[in-house]
Amino acid sequence: MSAPDRTTAVELDAASPLAHHRDLFLLPPDVVYLDGNSLGALPRAAAVRLGHTVTGEWGHGLISSWNSADWVNLPRRVGARIAPLIGVHPADVHVGDSTTVTLFKTLVAATRLRPDRRVLVLEPGTFPTDGYVAAGVAETLGLELRWCDPADPAAALDDDVAVLSLTHVDFRTGAMYDLAGVTAAAHDAGALMQWDLCHSTGAVPVDLTAADADIAVGCTYKYLNGGPGSPAFSWVHPRHQEAWSQPITGWFGHARPFEMERDFEPATGIARMASGTPPVLALSALDAALEVFDGVSLDVLRRVSLSLTDYFIALVDERLGPTFEVITPREHALRGSQVSLRHEAAYGVVQALIERGVVGDFRSPDVARFGFAPLYVSHVDVYDAVDNLVAVMEHEEHARPAYAIRNAVT
Ligand SMILES: Cc1ncc(COP(=O)(O)O)c(C=O)c1O
């Protein structure tokens, strides 16, 4: 079989409608970065903005910047930028805490909307924090946590289920649920539908309104490029907002925070998702980072993402055949924006690739993950990544003794 030709990749990039978006990011020139599904790359605008926020707004403006730079409204201003990426009204998105803390708040509030029901349903392969939080909520409120069959979540639903909470795109395999179909099944059972959008927002079109979902949460440091530890977003359908009662009733979620009243009265709308002082530096960086989506249609984003993942899978099939099992669905409708390869030495494979400047990551026990952020990953990156993967396997670089000990973050 003749070796695939790199010029095909060059031609695909030349025809890509997003080819020039890569210039909006500060990427090291000698790195193929396929880990934007874990930590997105740095948008140039975020670096500039952070400098301004630190020295100008904080350094010079000091406390007056809460008003003059409108720090106080950052959670909603940033939420409004995220809204079009998930198909919701700009006034209905809040940004503030970590995904984990946000999940706790939304799960408790959601179960309070279904007081006659005692069960939370999740799937067992969900991202661990989702399961851990649900178990904590179940224990705190005396509810039952029920694990469903990932292939058929609806089978676990009955008239005792308050909330079905799923991750739209699976962190390990990159498999994607049918957002509207599963939401409809939850509603048929009288349950609320919560989506964790960490692995879809910014890479996969999401339309929560069309799907008629109830609640969504998602992180902003992956495909939204907000930077390490940037705060998560939450969305609650307007039909639930008036009765929405999240458990961390802090002063920033009060109707009148600076009246300093003794008793809590929630703010109207999604603003009641706030608890304490917003993380201004992180929100400012995220606000600027989201500019890279200005003028980008989600359909174009999806087309480029699928072109990249299709190309990666085709090259792996052609050049590495049975060495790796592609565990990501090949069907477009079932695939997010990452491709996962199973191999018993996956950790060593990922480390050897990183040594060669190709950055993916490893998920226990045997998965090498590669994320394709369509705004800055090119087809040439894909070609070079597979070329390096072939070389790693040929020279058995993955078997180096140094890779027997895993780093703290894999
Ligand atoms: C689906 C999903 N949920 C939650 C998280 C993490 O939550 P947190 O942002 O609180 O660390 C991740 C992190 O990768 C994730 O993939």
Coordinates of C-alpha atoms in Angstrom, one line a residue, residues 1 23-24 27 35 50 78 122 139 146 148 179 194 197 211 219 230 247 303 325 328 336 351 359 372 382 396 400:
M1 CA 0.0 0.0 0.0
D23 CA -3.9 32.9 13.7
L24 CA -6.2 34.0 16.6
L27 CA 0.3 28.1 19.7
D35 CA -5.6 18.1 23.6
L50 CA -5.7 39.5 31.1
V78 CA -19.9 36.0 29.5
L122 CA -26.8 8.7 35.5
E139 CA -26.8 11.0 50.3
R146 CA -29.6 4.7 39.8
C148 CA -28.6 3.3 33.6
L179 CA -29.7 15.5 22.6
Q194 CA -29.9 17.7 32.6
L197 CA -21.9 19.9 27.8
A211 CA -34.3 19.8 22.2
C219 CA -16.9 23.8 31.6
S230 CA -11.9 28.9 34.1
P247 CA -28.7 25.3 47.7
R303 CA -18.2 20.4 9.2
E325 CA -9.0 -0.2 18.3
T328 CA -15.1 6.4 18.9
G336 CA -18.2 14.4 19.2
Q351 CA 4.0 10.0 26.4
V359 CA 0.1 16.3 22.4
F372 CA -9.8 18.1 17.3
V382 CA -3.7 15.3 11.8
E396 CA 8.6 0.8 20.1
R400 CA 10.5 3.0 27.3

